[in-house]
Amino acid sequence: MAAINSVTDLVREGDIAVITLNSPPVNALSSNVRDGLHDGFKAAIEDPDAKAIVLICDGRTFIAGADISEFGGASKGASLFDVQNLMENSPKPVIAAIHGTALGGGLEVALVAHYRVAVPSAKVGLPEVNLGLLPGAGGTQRLPRIVGAQKALEMMTSGSHVGAKAANAMGLVDEVVEEGKLREGAIAFAKRVLAENLPLKKVRDREVSADPQVFADFRKANARKFRGFKAPESNIQCIEAAVNLPFDEGLKVERQLFMELVTGAQSAAQRYVFFAERQANKIPDVGPEVETLPIKSVGVIGAGTMGGGISMNFLNAGIPVKIVEMKQEALDRGLGVIRKNYENTAKKGRLTQDDVEKRMAALSGSLELSDLADCDLIIEAVFENMEIKKDIFAKLDKIAKPGAILASNTSYLNVDEIASATSRPESVIGLHFFSPANVMRLLEIVRGDKTSKPVIATSMKLAKTIGKVGVLVGVCPGFVGNRMLSQRQQQAQALVAEGAMPWDVDRVLYDFGFPMGPFAMSDLAGLDIGWSAEKSSSSTIREVLCEMDRRGQKTGAGYYDYDENRNAKPSPVTEKIIQDFAAKAGTNPRKIEDDEILERTIFTMINEGAKILEEGKAIRASDIDIVWINGYGWPVYRGGPMHYADSIGLPKVLERLKHYQAQMGDAFKPAALLEKLAGEGKGFKDL
Ligand code: 3H9
């Protein structure tokens, strides 16, 4: 065994040279790895007794891509292109042996090998688009030459991972070898290449063609999905170059577009989000030494939309769920909705009928809380009323087995007060799911004063198990997400009272990158959430709309008018109501500029985020960003509100808040933390 450097070894097995890379956690292409590969291939090529070369990785995966943390720094050591040139032009066949994931630069390394073998569990993909990038080491030119333009478009603009079997069918992988026997399989493959004198296949020498219409159709079909993002279009242009230009010319297009993206604000934001998401998982005082509790069965109280959606997450992860409702009818309805949701997914081909039945078999219903006695985790998802919640928790305290986690799905109530209804507040935690709960990725995990560390650690781990991003937050009204949202809502309402129309506010936030603005959102959710006909007194625009049975999309009208396909149109009725309100209040509606709408809705949120940090209700600014990206549709290419504030500069945010404070009062009073950071020339990232 010859060590090439600290992360690379070279050995010869008979006439096969085997280069092994071992750079945990994911063998990313850091300068050390590139140096090791470069020197390893050089030595193997120069070894007169080596006839073929196998590249394999130790640890959990093949190369998972370029080292994202190195972007933006000065590059040192061998370049990836040096490594690729050596491999592709090697006079001896090079075989890449893939397990785990070959992603981004990792797949681009494999694509300059002459052959690729993989174990069945391996996955390959070019996920750079998710970092606001494109594959910058020849991947945009090589992938289409193997899989064709259409498949390349799909893979590169979604960043999806393709399993070994499918990759084999597409020609991306030449052979799938037995699981657990990658090394032997790759060496046997290399020997066969030698014995059969198979050619040194270079992907760059292949041809790819496509009708220009393929690109036009693809752009059109995905316009909505790609809105606001720069990277998908750049990926598409590279594939067009692969089709229309000689290989080396295509590479130049790739390089130029890659450099534009990697130095741009969008990719910086998306790379920040990549690390922020992983960071959110780390709780300073709850380290890996804290033991987690086994969660093998879950009880959910409430079979409404929320309870049903929550249950589906666990069923999808293979964890049995028992739902408790008060009335048989409500229970039957809830269970029926879950089945219908699964059947709809099956109809779309995303689930087999067998999967549907398996999930439904793991679901049971009951009218008795006492049936939850053996559950490891019980989640209460009834409506937001403190007395009802306390009553349920007091009952659970008597029913649940010792050590069971008792969770509330409350979206703003005080978890400590809920916990006080039990004799075991250490077992109580908030698990705030976002609607639709089986779809939205965010899970706010609310730590009460007395919540125990194992309960926190288990909840964080559970979030991962069910495919969510868990963010730990502290107890305060609305926690992180809804607390900041309420600032935006207040400003949206105030702007309308001062002369903006709901569609003006919505347009500005939509153009900023949100999927929809607050008023369109209210129409979608239903204006009558929390509204009651008996108590309604025409005192707000919303009340008047509800009284007129304009309760949102479901009634064909709300703030907007809707046609039969639910397309929204600004409504003269709403406009009139708003004008009447202004007249009654004696305000003189004024023209409000888009900048003002944006600043007042977004900067007040940032300010609230600063207060949340001051009070220690979020561990770090990036956790707030993860909440907003995954729970509220904040455009990922703007990195979340706190990153956005840093990117435009805190002095600007501060100056505008002071400007509005002078005109409109203390709703805009800057947080002390914001003043401090801006004064010190720092950002939230420096906390
Ligand atoms: C690229 O390749 C550009 C080229 O085309 C052009 C070059 C010119 N770099 O996710 P996990 C860390 S762009 C640095 O928790 P999992 C991660 O931060 C890249 N670090 O594990 C974490 O650190 P920590 C294209 C990386 O098992 C630890 O590894 N490639 C990188 O759930 C474990 O990660 C991608 O976009 C990296 N590339 O998932 C793939 N990757 O423990 C990005 C991971 O300190 N990576 N880390 O928090 C992934 O998708 C997942 O990490 C992977 C493993 C599926 C590999």
XYZ file of C-alpha atoms and ligand atoms in Angstrom, residues 25-26 28-29 60-61 64-69 71 80-81 101 103-106 108 126-128 131 133-137 161 255 258 274-275 278-279 282 464, ligand 1:
95
model
C -17.424 12.853 5.364
C -18.247 12.717 1.646
C -15.683 16.165 -1.632
C -13.095 17.426 -4.121
C -20.092 6.110 3.000
C -19.912 7.439 -0.537
C -20.217 13.863 -3.532
C -19.016 16.860 -5.548
C -16.729 19.845 -5.393
C -16.006 21.041 -1.864
C -18.705 23.683 -1.568
C -16.918 25.406 1.289
C -15.980 28.225 -3.504
C -10.048 19.450 -11.291
C -9.333 19.848 -14.999
C -23.586 9.027 -4.299
C -22.788 13.855 -7.361
C -21.800 17.028 -9.190
C -18.029 17.172 -9.581
C -18.004 13.560 -8.354
C -17.973 14.645 -13.554
C -25.710 16.648 -11.134
C -27.403 18.628 -8.321
C -25.472 21.875 -8.862
C -26.708 25.459 -5.256
C -24.830 26.552 -10.150
C -24.281 24.318 -13.137
C -21.889 21.390 -13.443
C -18.640 23.216 -14.119
C -16.256 20.378 -14.886
C -30.435 11.586 -8.153
C -17.007 27.774 -18.057
C -20.393 28.701 -14.422
C -27.055 24.278 2.066
C -24.850 24.744 5.112
C -27.174 21.233 8.163
C -26.258 23.715 10.865
C -26.770 21.109 15.641
C -35.025 13.799 9.574
C -19.975 20.890 -7.692
O -19.664 19.733 -7.655
C -19.479 21.853 -8.720
C -18.769 21.208 -9.875
O -19.679 20.854 -10.893
C -17.839 22.183 -10.528
C -16.480 22.263 -10.082
C -15.608 23.160 -10.906
N -18.797 20.064 -0.011
O -25.783 16.197 3.846
P -25.059 15.528 4.960
C -20.811 17.970 4.236
S -20.991 21.550 -6.534
C -18.509 20.297 1.278
O -25.461 15.853 6.337
P -26.114 13.004 4.087
C -22.042 18.536 4.903
O -21.944 19.921 5.062
C -21.350 20.213 -5.440
N -19.146 19.676 2.306
O -25.058 13.936 4.792
C -22.045 17.790 6.217
O -21.094 18.420 7.066
P -21.344 18.473 8.624
C -22.318 19.247 -5.991
C -20.092 18.793 1.993
O -25.602 11.636 4.232
C -21.483 16.422 5.849
O -20.806 16.607 4.601
N -22.665 18.276 -5.004
C -20.440 18.514 0.671
O -27.502 13.342 4.547
C -22.540 15.366 5.657
O -23.514 15.847 4.752
C -23.696 18.442 -4.176
O -24.419 19.386 -4.254
C -19.745 19.178 -0.365
N -20.008 18.941 -1.662
O -26.080 13.394 2.542
C -23.911 17.364 -3.129
N -21.442 17.588 0.671
O -21.414 17.063 9.086
C -24.070 17.969 -1.789
C -21.678 17.313 1.960
O -20.204 19.273 9.150
N -24.211 16.998 -0.753
N -20.882 18.031 2.760
O -22.657 19.193 8.786
C -25.313 16.257 -0.539
O -26.266 16.296 -1.278
C -25.346 15.384 0.674
O -24.388 15.874 1.575
C -25.050 13.890 0.422
C -24.946 13.161 1.784
C -26.202 13.281 -0.389
C -23.757 13.702 -0.317
